XYZ file of C-alpha atoms in Angstrom:
752
model
C 8.705 -6.448 0.440
C 6.214 -8.287 -1.741
C 4.809 -11.795 -1.661
C 3.791 -13.782 -4.748
C 1.046 -16.271 -3.887
C 0.324 -19.396 -5.828
C -3.296 -20.421 -6.308
C -4.600 -23.013 -3.883
C -7.831 -24.791 -4.787
C -10.271 -25.235 -1.915
C -12.858 -27.996 -2.055
C -16.460 -27.428 -1.030
C -17.214 -27.827 2.668
C -19.966 -27.219 5.181
C -20.378 -25.881 8.687
C -22.818 -25.082 11.457
C -23.944 -21.849 13.067
C -25.980 -21.705 16.264
C -28.356 -18.794 16.658
C -31.747 -20.266 17.553
C -33.327 -23.583 18.487
C -35.703 -23.318 15.505
C -38.761 -24.267 17.532
C -40.824 -21.501 15.956
C -39.748 -22.321 12.426
C -42.199 -23.155 9.708
C -39.793 -22.156 6.915
C -36.288 -20.992 6.162
C -34.841 -18.334 3.888
C -31.326 -17.281 2.863
C -30.226 -13.657 2.546
C -27.124 -12.601 0.584
C -25.740 -9.063 0.502
C -24.499 -9.625 -3.056
C -25.203 -12.367 -5.542
C -22.356 -11.672 -7.969
C -18.671 -11.742 -6.939
C -15.285 -12.356 -8.519
C -12.681 -14.883 -7.420
C -10.868 -12.328 -5.213
C -13.875 -11.625 -3.001
C -16.143 -13.320 -0.511
C -19.882 -13.164 0.095
C -21.585 -13.354 3.478
C -24.932 -15.127 3.720
C -27.376 -15.419 6.576
C -30.397 -17.637 7.191
C -33.592 -16.670 9.010
C -36.703 -18.442 10.191
C -40.186 -17.570 9.041
C -40.575 -15.272 12.049
C -37.419 -13.340 11.046
C -35.179 -14.738 13.772
C -31.683 -16.061 12.936
C -31.639 -19.762 12.166
C -29.228 -22.485 13.149
C -28.286 -24.113 9.865
C -25.901 -26.402 8.029
C -24.393 -24.750 4.943
C -23.279 -26.438 1.738
C -22.250 -25.374 -1.773
C -22.617 -27.214 -5.086
C -22.183 -26.462 -8.757
C -19.501 -24.000 -9.729
C -16.633 -24.719 -12.067
C -16.306 -28.258 -13.436
C -12.554 -28.290 -12.710
C -11.945 -25.714 -9.965
C -14.972 -26.732 -7.943
C -17.660 -24.804 -6.101
C -15.522 -23.082 -3.498
C -16.260 -23.298 0.209
C -18.524 -21.839 2.876
C -17.617 -21.385 6.520
C -19.749 -22.053 9.559
C -20.686 -18.365 9.792
C -21.969 -18.295 6.207
C -18.945 -16.718 4.499
C -18.632 -18.079 0.972
C -15.169 -18.181 -0.626
C -15.092 -18.890 -4.373
C -12.487 -21.111 -6.051
C -9.184 -19.432 -6.816
C -9.602 -19.702 -10.586
C -12.224 -20.537 -13.201
C -12.111 -22.332 -16.536
C -14.888 -20.204 -18.042
C -16.174 -16.633 -18.034
C -18.762 -17.170 -15.284
C -20.155 -19.998 -13.174
C -23.178 -20.429 -10.925
C -22.858 -21.757 -7.399
C -25.810 -23.059 -5.415
C -25.629 -22.254 -1.703
C -27.945 -24.309 0.481
C -28.939 -24.026 4.122
C -30.698 -26.797 6.030
C -32.193 -26.218 9.462
C -30.055 -28.066 11.979
C -30.851 -29.597 15.357
C -34.111 -31.290 14.325
C -32.986 -34.804 13.588
C -36.513 -36.203 14.219
C -37.773 -34.412 11.143
C -37.419 -36.307 7.906
C -37.226 -33.158 5.801
C -36.160 -30.136 7.874
C -36.822 -26.719 6.342
C -34.203 -25.637 3.792
C -33.512 -22.961 1.208
C -31.146 -22.485 -1.723
C -29.827 -19.391 -3.438
C -27.590 -18.896 -6.453
C -24.351 -16.903 -6.634
C -22.626 -15.932 -9.870
C -18.834 -16.041 -9.813
C -16.597 -14.414 -12.427
C -12.787 -14.334 -12.690
C -10.922 -11.688 -10.735
C -7.459 -10.272 -11.247
C -4.661 -12.695 -10.455
C -2.406 -9.683 -10.793
C -3.517 -6.064 -11.223
C -2.379 -4.029 -14.168
C 1.351 -3.599 -14.368
C 3.286 -1.427 -14.130
C 1.176 0.210 -11.425
C 2.620 3.647 -12.102
C 4.942 5.169 -14.697
C 5.921 8.448 -16.324
C 5.828 9.361 -20.018
C 6.648 12.415 -22.072
C 4.977 13.505 -25.342
C 4.339 10.562 -27.705
C 5.786 8.106 -25.196
C 4.485 4.538 -25.301
C 4.138 1.694 -22.833
C 2.523 -1.741 -22.819
C 0.269 -2.342 -19.819
C -0.648 -5.906 -18.866
C -2.949 -7.668 -16.455
C -3.480 -11.271 -15.425
C -6.856 -12.747 -14.542
C -7.711 -15.978 -12.742
C -9.272 -17.713 -15.715
C -7.995 -20.808 -17.491
C -9.635 -20.765 -20.905
C -12.992 -19.110 -21.490
C -13.596 -16.331 -23.980
C -13.553 -13.266 -21.726
C -10.673 -10.944 -21.043
C -9.651 -7.577 -19.667
C -11.205 -4.431 -21.084
C -8.933 -1.377 -21.136
C -10.026 2.255 -21.098
C -8.595 5.724 -20.447
C -9.853 7.810 -17.546
C -8.959 10.983 -15.698
C -9.525 9.313 -12.313
C -9.954 5.807 -10.838
C -13.737 6.307 -10.846
C -13.693 6.032 -14.636
C -14.330 9.583 -15.870
C -13.438 9.272 -19.578
C -10.215 10.865 -20.797
C -8.888 11.691 -24.258
C -5.284 12.149 -23.102
C -3.568 9.739 -25.466
C -4.746 6.532 -27.077
C -4.983 2.804 -26.401
C -4.479 -0.090 -28.798
C -6.930 -2.969 -28.997
C -6.294 -5.509 -26.209
C -4.397 -8.696 -26.896
C -5.140 -11.711 -24.688
C -3.297 -14.994 -24.304
C -5.598 -17.597 -22.821
C -4.595 -20.642 -20.802
C -5.317 -24.131 -22.006
C -8.428 -25.765 -20.557
C -7.060 -29.260 -20.983
C -3.876 -30.606 -19.486
C -2.240 -30.158 -16.113
C -0.286 -26.937 -16.676
C -2.561 -23.895 -16.675
C -1.459 -20.521 -18.018
C -3.838 -17.866 -16.793
C -5.393 -15.363 -19.151
C -3.008 -12.464 -19.674
C -4.189 -9.362 -21.539
C -2.208 -6.318 -22.631
C -2.725 -3.019 -24.431
C -0.312 -0.342 -25.625
C -0.814 3.244 -24.498
C 0.542 6.225 -26.458
C 0.832 9.585 -24.700
C -0.481 12.717 -26.447
C 1.849 14.634 -28.758
C 1.525 17.777 -26.644
C 1.649 17.951 -22.851
C 1.302 21.454 -21.394
C 1.898 20.637 -17.719
C 2.285 17.650 -15.415
C -0.938 15.667 -15.432
C -2.129 12.115 -14.844
C -4.151 9.697 -16.913
C -5.418 6.352 -15.677
C -5.464 3.183 -17.734
C -8.358 1.188 -16.299
C -8.718 -2.543 -16.607
C -11.958 -4.375 -15.917
C -12.720 -8.066 -16.160
C -15.460 -8.572 -18.718
C -18.767 -9.595 -17.166
C -17.801 -8.769 -13.589
C -20.116 -5.747 -13.266
C -23.665 -6.560 -12.214
C -27.000 -4.899 -11.641
C -27.029 -6.183 -8.060
C -24.699 -3.471 -6.852
C -21.530 -5.548 -6.775
C -18.437 -3.703 -7.935
C -16.678 -4.983 -11.042
C -13.170 -6.378 -10.812
C -11.116 -3.260 -11.497
C -7.452 -2.349 -11.613
C -5.582 0.631 -12.956
C -2.229 2.036 -13.939
C -1.483 5.692 -13.291
C 0.572 7.458 -15.951
C 2.281 10.717 -15.041
C 2.340 12.809 -18.215
C 5.140 15.352 -18.135
C 6.301 18.013 -20.630
C 9.927 17.370 -19.596
C 9.806 14.124 -21.560
C 10.912 11.931 -18.643
C 10.240 8.239 -19.159
C 10.174 6.004 -16.079
C 8.940 2.422 -15.835
C 9.273 0.322 -12.640
C 9.663 -2.817 -14.771
C 13.307 -1.823 -15.159
C 13.796 -2.365 -11.438
C 12.346 -5.881 -11.566
C 14.527 -7.417 -14.266
C 17.703 -9.407 -13.909
C 20.404 -6.771 -14.332
C 23.817 -7.192 -15.859
C 26.648 -7.180 -13.337
C 27.706 -5.179 -11.508
C 24.043 -4.632 -10.569
C 22.650 -1.242 -9.571
C 20.870 -0.600 -6.306
C 17.135 0.168 -6.218
C 16.521 -3.161 -7.950
C 14.651 -6.329 -6.997
C 16.399 -8.562 -4.479
C 15.891 -10.847 -1.506
C 16.932 -14.009 0.253
C 17.345 -17.046 -1.971
C 15.281 -19.129 0.467
C 12.490 -16.664 1.205
C 9.526 -18.757 0.114
C 6.605 -20.617 1.674
C 6.014 -24.295 1.063
C 3.134 -26.649 1.814
C 3.341 -30.434 1.356
C 6.409 -30.034 -0.800
C 4.847 -27.365 -3.020
C 5.947 -23.726 -3.150
C 2.917 -21.590 -2.311
C 4.387 -18.079 -1.961
C 7.671 -16.265 -2.340
C 8.912 -12.821 -1.385
C 11.032 -10.039 -2.760
C 12.253 -6.590 -1.806
C 14.807 -3.977 -2.825
C 18.582 -3.623 -2.787
C 18.509 -0.330 -0.946
C 21.987 1.157 -0.808
C 25.662 0.374 -0.586
C 27.548 0.677 2.717
C 31.186 0.304 3.616
C 32.921 -0.312 6.924
C 36.158 1.254 8.174
C 38.231 -1.199 6.136
C 36.441 -0.315 2.887
C 34.588 -3.631 2.715
C 31.248 -3.106 0.965
C 27.780 -4.345 1.953
C 24.317 -4.026 0.476
C 21.699 -2.606 2.844
C 18.052 -3.637 2.947
C 15.474 -4.688 5.553
C 15.677 -7.535 8.022
C 12.436 -8.917 6.589
C 13.919 -8.823 3.047
C 17.392 -10.287 3.625
C 16.916 -12.093 6.944
C 13.300 -13.305 6.676
C 12.200 -11.503 9.856
C 14.840 -12.972 12.168
C 14.633 -16.469 10.639
C 17.853 -16.343 8.599
C 21.349 -17.543 9.422
C 24.333 -15.387 8.419
C 25.847 -16.808 5.264
C 22.563 -17.156 3.359
C 22.641 -16.037 -0.267
C 21.146 -12.730 -1.409
C 20.022 -12.749 -5.051
C 19.077 -10.252 -7.762
C 16.264 -10.188 -8.760
C 14.295 -11.514 -5.797
C 12.323 -14.754 -6.011
C 9.139 -12.847 -6.744
C 10.624 -11.745 -10.064
C 11.869 -15.170 -11.067
C 8.733 -17.270 -10.776
C 9.744 -18.369 -7.249
C 12.700 -20.266 -8.730
C 15.689 -20.135 -6.344
C 19.269 -19.834 -7.529
C 20.621 -23.358 -7.912
C 17.196 -24.738 -8.848
C 16.788 -22.883 -12.123
C 18.111 -19.887 -14.077
C 17.125 -16.228 -13.807
C 18.931 -14.865 -10.737
C 22.440 -13.763 -9.755
C 23.842 -14.362 -6.236
C 25.233 -10.906 -5.445
C 25.937 -10.940 -1.701
C 26.093 -13.060 1.445
C 24.081 -12.189 4.535
C 26.420 -10.697 7.128
C 24.053 -9.956 9.978
C 21.016 -8.084 11.198
C 19.726 -6.350 14.328
C 17.136 -8.725 15.759
C 13.551 -7.514 15.446
C 12.636 -9.455 18.584
C 15.170 -7.532 20.654
C 13.886 -4.508 22.610
C 17.253 -2.874 21.871
C 16.451 -2.781 18.142
C 14.523 0.152 16.685
C 15.124 -0.448 12.959
C 14.242 -3.086 10.356
C 17.625 -3.533 8.673
C 20.136 -6.123 7.486
C 23.383 -6.080 5.526
C 25.005 -8.582 3.193
C 28.650 -8.592 2.146
C 29.042 -7.920 -1.563
C 30.461 -10.652 -3.760
C 33.365 -8.959 -5.518
C 32.416 -7.438 -8.847
C 28.693 -8.210 -8.677
C 27.315 -4.955 -7.191
C 28.121 -1.483 -8.544
C 31.028 -0.367 -6.307
C 30.029 3.306 -6.684
C 26.623 2.672 -5.113
C 24.623 3.717 -8.185
C 20.862 3.576 -7.632
C 18.481 3.135 -10.573
C 16.901 6.384 -11.867
C 18.453 8.567 -9.168
C 20.373 10.547 -11.784
C 19.706 13.057 -14.562
C 17.509 12.703 -17.613
C 19.237 11.069 -20.576
C 18.711 11.857 -24.288
C 16.148 9.050 -24.659
C 14.073 10.411 -21.755
C 15.058 7.738 -19.240
C 16.774 8.604 -15.972
C 20.362 7.563 -15.358
C 21.488 5.585 -12.363
C 23.441 7.652 -9.829
C 24.799 7.225 -6.300
C 23.256 8.990 -3.315
C 24.862 12.252 -2.235
C 27.350 12.011 0.613
C 29.532 15.080 0.115
C 27.866 17.253 2.759
C 27.516 14.606 5.487
C 30.469 12.276 4.945
C 28.169 9.342 4.218
C 26.138 9.625 7.421
C 22.953 11.116 5.912
C 20.541 13.879 6.917
C 17.752 14.280 9.434
C 14.234 14.340 7.980
C 12.138 17.475 8.415
C 8.395 17.869 8.182
C 7.489 18.842 4.609
C 10.886 17.833 3.166
C 10.496 16.502 -0.385
C 12.090 13.069 -0.526
C 12.629 10.433 -3.199
C 13.016 6.676 -3.234
C 13.921 4.182 -5.941
C 12.365 0.791 -5.294
C 11.529 -2.539 -6.886
C 7.759 -2.023 -7.262
C 6.999 1.645 -7.882
C 10.394 2.749 -9.212
C 11.440 6.354 -8.681
C 8.829 8.399 -6.800
C 8.826 11.545 -4.691
C 6.584 12.864 -1.926
C 6.800 14.978 1.210
C 7.607 13.911 4.750
C 4.153 13.928 6.348
C 5.037 13.094 9.961
C 8.077 12.846 12.189
C 8.755 11.216 15.521
C 6.263 8.469 14.652
C 5.710 5.577 17.063
C 4.166 2.717 15.126
C 3.220 -0.927 15.712
C 4.138 -3.246 12.829
C 3.030 -6.867 12.487
C 5.624 -9.415 11.380
C 4.930 -12.880 10.039
C 6.829 -16.112 9.494
C 5.448 -16.476 5.954
C 5.310 -14.289 2.861
C 1.500 -14.395 2.729
C 1.238 -12.780 6.188
C -0.936 -15.527 7.645
C 1.242 -16.635 10.590
C 2.077 -13.719 12.878
C 5.377 -13.985 14.699
C 5.422 -10.663 16.539
C 4.098 -7.134 16.706
C 6.935 -4.683 17.192
C 6.604 -1.034 18.146
C 9.158 1.264 16.567
C 9.720 4.805 17.850
C 10.926 8.030 16.227
C 10.179 6.886 12.676
C 9.530 8.953 9.525
C 6.236 8.945 7.588
C 5.988 9.922 3.916
C 2.571 10.356 2.289
C 1.996 10.418 -1.447
C 0.008 8.796 -4.231
C 1.916 5.816 -5.650
C 4.942 6.688 -3.488
C 5.522 3.089 -2.390
C 4.096 -0.394 -2.250
C 5.040 -3.882 -1.182
C 8.313 -4.900 -2.828
C 9.840 -1.462 -2.238
C 10.944 -2.623 1.220
C 14.590 -1.810 1.782
C 14.616 1.179 -0.576
C 16.732 4.155 0.462
C 14.779 7.393 1.028
C 16.813 10.484 0.071
C 16.420 14.255 0.191
C 15.320 15.101 -3.356
C 17.260 18.390 -3.252
C 20.671 16.746 -2.834
C 20.147 12.931 -2.810
C 21.523 12.692 0.739
C 20.227 9.571 2.580
C 17.346 10.268 4.974
C 15.606 6.967 5.774
C 15.254 3.251 5.069
C 11.730 2.336 3.917
C 10.258 -0.798 5.508
C 6.432 -0.653 5.797
C 3.438 1.048 4.252
C -0.327 1.233 4.051
C -3.158 2.968 2.215
C -5.568 5.452 3.767
C -9.283 5.851 3.125
C -8.521 8.275 0.265
C -6.164 5.887 -1.513
C -2.988 7.702 -0.466
C 0.094 5.618 0.339
C 1.751 6.205 3.717
C 5.322 4.943 3.923
C 7.276 4.343 7.121
C 11.062 4.680 7.141
C 13.713 4.457 9.841
C 16.070 7.460 10.120
C 19.424 6.560 8.552
C 21.231 7.815 11.658
C 19.424 5.134 13.681
C 20.118 2.496 11.020
C 23.860 3.194 10.972
C 24.132 3.480 14.764
C 22.293 0.186 15.285
C 24.430 -1.622 12.721
C 27.540 -0.177 14.372
C 26.632 -1.646 17.745
C 24.933 -4.894 16.739
C 26.504 -6.146 13.481
C 30.250 -6.632 13.119
C 31.806 -6.026 9.736
C 35.082 -7.267 8.294
C 37.777 -7.836 10.929
C 35.314 -6.817 13.618
C 34.974 -3.257 12.281
C 31.703 -1.622 13.322
C 31.622 1.802 11.694
C 29.400 1.940 8.625
C 28.762 4.755 6.158
C 27.018 5.155 2.818
C 28.923 4.812 -0.426
C 28.019 7.661 -2.750
C 29.167 10.763 -4.576
C 28.713 14.500 -4.822
C 25.348 15.874 -3.678
C 22.955 16.307 -6.603
C 19.223 16.941 -7.152
C 16.858 14.102 -8.029
C 14.582 14.344 -11.078
C 11.490 14.003 -8.944
C 8.431 12.143 -10.153
C 5.474 13.072 -7.929
C 2.000 11.695 -8.553
C 0.312 14.152 -6.188
C -1.397 17.296 -7.550
C -0.467 20.652 -6.055
C -2.234 21.044 -2.721
C -4.622 23.917 -2.223
C -7.295 24.903 0.244
C -10.924 24.051 -0.488
C -12.881 26.129 -2.920
C -16.571 26.943 -2.394
C -17.888 23.846 -4.175
C -15.609 21.403 -2.360
C -16.450 22.992 0.976
C -20.204 22.774 0.425
C -19.956 19.121 -0.608
C -17.903 18.303 2.494
C -20.341 20.130 4.737
C -23.267 18.223 3.251
C -21.740 14.964 4.490
C -21.958 15.997 8.141
C -24.448 14.285 10.387
C -27.185 16.305 12.076
C -25.386 15.945 15.389
C -22.134 17.308 14.004
C -23.906 20.207 12.323
C -25.613 21.082 15.586
C -22.306 20.942 17.483
C -20.661 23.272 14.980
C -23.623 25.651 14.965
C -23.619 25.804 18.765
C -19.934 26.742 18.746
C -20.344 29.340 16.005
C -21.476 32.033 18.399
C -18.312 31.570 20.456
C -16.225 32.278 17.350
C -17.631 35.769 16.863
C -15.062 37.474 19.149
C -12.341 36.206 16.788
C -13.656 38.330 13.920
C -11.481 41.375 13.356
C -11.321 43.004 9.960
C -8.198 44.861 11.019
C -6.271 41.594 11.402
C -7.895 40.036 8.348
C -10.352 37.698 10.133
C -13.557 38.567 8.303
C -16.162 35.794 8.617
C -17.130 32.565 10.416
C -19.292 29.680 9.253
C -19.921 25.925 9.393
C -17.622 23.437 7.667
C -16.346 19.860 7.803
C -12.982 19.276 9.433
C -10.142 18.046 7.213
C -8.209 16.684 10.172
C -11.116 14.546 11.381
C -13.364 13.151 8.650
C -17.066 13.473 9.462
C -16.495 16.008 12.230
C -18.052 19.454 12.168
C -15.814 22.509 12.324
C -16.122 26.257 12.666
C -14.734 27.790 9.477
C -12.783 31.004 10.033
C -12.274 33.025 6.842
C -9.248 35.307 6.676
C -8.069 37.638 3.942
C -5.572 35.980 1.633
C -3.046 38.773 2.078
C -3.088 38.281 5.852
C -3.502 34.514 5.860
C -0.217 33.465 7.474
C -0.332 35.946 10.343
C -4.060 35.581 10.987
C -4.012 31.778 10.839
C -1.339 31.647 13.533
C -3.642 33.473 15.956
C -6.680 31.195 15.480
C -7.160 28.721 18.390
C -7.337 25.001 17.659
C -10.963 24.878 18.764
C -13.859 27.001 19.975
C -16.543 25.552 22.188
C -14.940 22.121 21.882
C -15.267 22.186 18.075
C -12.171 22.336 15.831
C -11.548 25.453 13.754
C -10.886 25.363 10.019
C -8.945 28.355 8.684
C -9.797 29.301 5.086
C -8.638 32.151 2.823
C -11.059 34.671 1.335
C -10.821 37.723 -0.908
C -13.844 39.340 0.746
C -16.468 38.453 3.372
C -18.500 36.678 0.685
C -15.833 35.389 -1.714
C -13.720 32.384 -0.668
C -10.309 32.117 -2.322
C -7.904 29.360 -3.217
C -4.538 29.693 -1.531
C -1.733 27.215 -2.220
C -0.282 25.839 0.989
C 3.448 26.468 0.762
C 4.406 27.111 4.365
C 5.202 24.795 7.247
C 3.859 24.734 10.812
C 5.300 27.344 13.135
C 8.272 26.176 15.201
C 6.466 26.863 18.472
C 3.467 24.826 17.349
C 5.706 21.965 16.211
C 7.478 21.841 19.562
C 4.154 21.838 21.409
C 2.913 18.949 19.271
C 6.110 16.958 19.837
C 5.763 17.421 23.585
C 2.084 16.407 23.554
C 2.825 13.355 21.431
C 5.587 12.169 23.752
C 3.222 12.307 26.734
C 0.416 10.292 25.200
C 1.785 8.029 22.426
C 2.622 4.965 24.522
C -0.711 5.112 26.358
C -2.737 5.390 23.143
C -0.905 2.506 21.459
C -1.439 0.226 24.446
C -4.981 1.215 25.394
C -6.710 1.524 22.013
C -6.309 -1.450 19.625
C -7.565 0.638 16.697
C -4.621 3.052 16.988
C -1.401 1.635 15.554
C 0.632 4.803 15.033
C 1.157 8.195 16.689
C 3.324 10.974 15.258
C 3.534 14.698 14.578
C 2.505 16.218 11.264
C 0.860 19.275 9.758
C -2.737 20.164 10.477
C -4.955 20.299 7.406
C -7.472 22.485 9.219
C -4.809 25.120 9.880
C -1.495 24.497 8.053
C 0.318 26.964 10.294
C -0.304 24.539 13.167
C 1.308 21.184 13.809
C -0.924 18.302 14.855
C -0.591 15.038 16.718
C -1.348 12.436 14.024
C -3.189 9.253 14.949
C -3.019 6.360 12.493
C -6.280 4.466 13.043
C -7.289 1.048 11.691
C -10.365 1.654 9.562
C -11.540 -1.924 10.170
C -11.843 -1.376 13.918
C -13.980 0.911 16.026
C -11.657 3.415 17.717
C -14.228 4.678 20.197
C -13.915 8.273 21.336
C -10.689 9.871 20.125
C -9.276 13.015 21.756
C -10.373 16.323 20.209
C -7.058 17.912 21.163
C -4.047 17.191 23.368
C -2.761 19.977 25.613
C -4.271 22.486 23.210
C -2.638 20.818 20.184
C -4.752 19.775 17.211
C -5.331 16.052 16.591
C -5.392 14.768 13.016
C -6.894 11.343 12.269
C -5.532 9.194 9.425
C -8.026 6.394 8.840
C -6.293 3.613 6.963
C -5.284 -0.033 6.637
C -2.638 -1.281 9.024
C 0.910 -1.119 7.730
C 2.194 -4.147 5.825
C 5.734 -5.358 5.218
C 5.095 -8.028 2.551
C 1.473 -7.833 1.416
C 0.470 -5.158 -1.098
C -0.465 -2.010 0.815
C -3.946 -1.504 -0.545
C -5.129 -5.083 -0.133
C -5.911 -7.262 2.855
C -5.714 -11.027 2.766
C -8.939 -12.600 1.523
C -8.233 -15.846 3.313
C -5.156 -17.575 4.633
C -4.473 -18.844 1.131
C -5.805 -15.870 -0.777
C -3.970 -13.842 -3.379
C -2.391 -10.524 -2.541
C -2.819 -7.728 -5.039
C 0.411 -7.623 -7.011
C 1.756 -4.792 -9.135
C 3.878 -6.669 -11.616
C 4.078 -8.983 -14.532
C 7.809 -9.239 -14.569
C 10.371 -8.786 -17.316
C 13.364 -11.085 -16.881
C 16.090 -11.269 -19.532
C 13.898 -9.011 -21.654
C 10.895 -11.346 -21.692
C 7.545 -10.718 -20.027
C 5.937 -13.473 -18.011
C 3.570 -13.998 -15.125
C 5.517 -15.400 -12.133
C 2.455 -16.913 -10.465
C 1.437 -18.590 -13.714
C 4.985 -19.832 -14.227
C 5.044 -21.235 -10.715
C 1.817 -23.083 -11.432
C 3.097 -24.404 -14.734
C 6.256 -25.717 -13.096
C 4.894 -27.143 -9.854
C 1.125 -27.371 -9.524
C -1.570 -29.408 -11.207
C -5.229 -28.746 -11.742
C -7.557 -31.068 -9.824
C -8.952 -33.922 -11.871
C-alpha cells in the first residue's frame, strides 16, 4: 500500500534544552553537522559553552522563504525546513540564546546560517521499467519548489553512485514550473525521454539519475538524488508500471491500482494523505460468486472499515486523493465483503475480499503483464495458473523464482529468500504511518528478496510461481536492507484461503474460496538482480579490508584450528582470513575448495571454527580463487536443522530484543550448501550481542529498515507531517499529472 502526503507548512517555533546551568559560561557557540540540506531532510544542531560543555539554550529560526517561512526547530536542536520553497535556495538563520539567566540583560548567544534547497516531492517515476532495443520512455520527477529557475538534472549511469553510462541516450529536460503568485501552487515537474541502445547483447541495467540543481554542497551534504532503473533486455520486452496505475476500461484487470474509497487522512477539514494498493487476484466461493482479493490494510483500512464500503479502481493515490462521488477519475468495482481482523490472535494473514460488481472486474481473473510477450513488446494480461492445484495454490520453497504484478513496480520476479518467517509488523490508523494502532506478529510467512521487486502500493499483489503462474503468496509488507535490496513479506495462499473460509462468509453463507484462473503457464520474468556468484579476489580483499582490528585478530586466532580441515584429496586446499557475508563486519575463516569438488566439500565444512564463522570459497588451485555461480540449494538435512533451531528461538528473540523484528530460515551466503537462521534487524537500533550460531546452525543477519505497509520501503518518515518517497507521477485517462500537486491545487492554499 502507498500513501500520498500533502504538503503541510510549519511555522517557525522555539524550544528549550537543559544540559548545564551555564555558570561557567563566558560565551556560546553553535555546532551543525551539515549546513546545507534539502526540504526532505533535517539538521541537528548543538550549542556549547566556552569551556566545551553542553549549554542550556532557547532556539529560534528566522529568514528562509518569504512565503513558506523559515521552518521550525525542536527543543533538542533538530531543524526541520519548510515543506516547499518558492526559489532555488534560501538561507535560514538559527539562533541560540543561553537560557536560565534572566538577571542578565544580554545573555550569551550565537547564530549560524543554514542553506535550504528544494528536495524531491516525488522521486523519478516510473521507479523501474524494462525496454528492448530502441525502446523509449519518458521519466519524470517532481520537486518541492513553487517557481524559481532551478530544476532536475538527468543523467545516465551504470549504478546509483553515478558511474557514467553510454547505454542509450537522454533528451534535454523539460520543466513545468509552478506559479509564484496566487493560491494554487503547481510544483516544478521535470521530465526527460530515454531511448535504449539499438543493440542489447544481454540483460543489463542502466540508471537514469535525477538530481535537484544546487543541492550538492562542499560541506559534505548529499545532493537530493533519485533514480529510475531500466532493465535492458534483448528479448524486446517493454514493461512500465504506469500501466498499472491508470484508470482501466471495464472489466478491469487485476494487478492494478485500487483501494477503499474512504482511505484518506484529514486534518481540520483538509485532506492531508491518501492511500492505495493493488487488486491482487480474483476468488470465487462455492456458488461461483466472485470477489477481489487484497490486503486488510488496503480494502479495510487496517480493521477500521465496515462491510459495504466501496472499493475503487484506481486507488485514491492515483486520482489526486479525489474519492468517487466527489470528482471523476475512479470506477467503483466492488463492495467490501469482510476481512479477518488483524487485532484477533486467531488471524495470521493480512487479507480482505470485496464482492465484484457485475461486469466491472475481468471474470477470468486476468492479471496485468502475467502473460506472454505481444508483437509490440508489451506483456499481455493473463490469469494465474490453477490447473495443477484446483485453484488452491502452491507451497513456497526456498529459492523458488516467483513473480508479482503490482500497482507500483509492475511485473517483477525474484527468489524466495526465507521461509517460515515470524515477523512483527506495525499498523497505523493513518496513511502517513504516524499513529500506530498495533504491532502484530505473523508466523510462517514467506520472504522474497530482490532489487525493485516490490514497494509501497504493491500491497495486495498476488505472488505466483514464475514457472507455472500458480498462486504462492499474498504480498503485504516490505522493507529495504543496508544494500538497497527490497525484502517482501507474503502470506502463504493456503493460509489466506483457510482463514477466509473460517472467518469471512461468502454468498449464502458459503465459506469455501478458490482462485479464479486458467491453465498453468510460465511468466515472462523481469528480474532486476544480476546473476549471483561467489566473491572474486578483488571483492574479497576489499571486504577483508573493512574488518576491524578486533575481528581480524579473532579470525587469525581461529585460523590455526582450521588447518585439520585441509585435505587435498577431498578438494579442501587452503585456509585464510575473510569477511563474513552472513554477518557484515564480522571476520571469517575462508576455506578454499576446488571448484570441481565444491558441492561435496562445502557440505563437510563446519559452520564455525574456534567460534568464528567459516566462509567456503571455490578455487582452481591453492593460489587461484575462482568464480562459481551459486545454482544449488541448501541440503535438506541442513534446512531441517535450521527450521528446528528457528522454532526454538524465534519467539524469545522477537520478545527480548527490540532490534530484531523478524526470524526465518534462508540460505547461508557464507556456505550456500547450508541453511541459516535469518535475523531481520532494525539498522536504526543497537541489537547488542547476536548469536553466532544456534544449535550448530549458521545465523545470517539482514540489517534493514523495519517493514512498512503504506510508507515507501526505502524511506522513513521525516516528521509526522513529512513526505514519503513516492514512485509515481500518475497517468489517468492517458494524461500525466502529479497527484500531490493536484491535491494542493484543489484544496490547499499557500500562506499569505
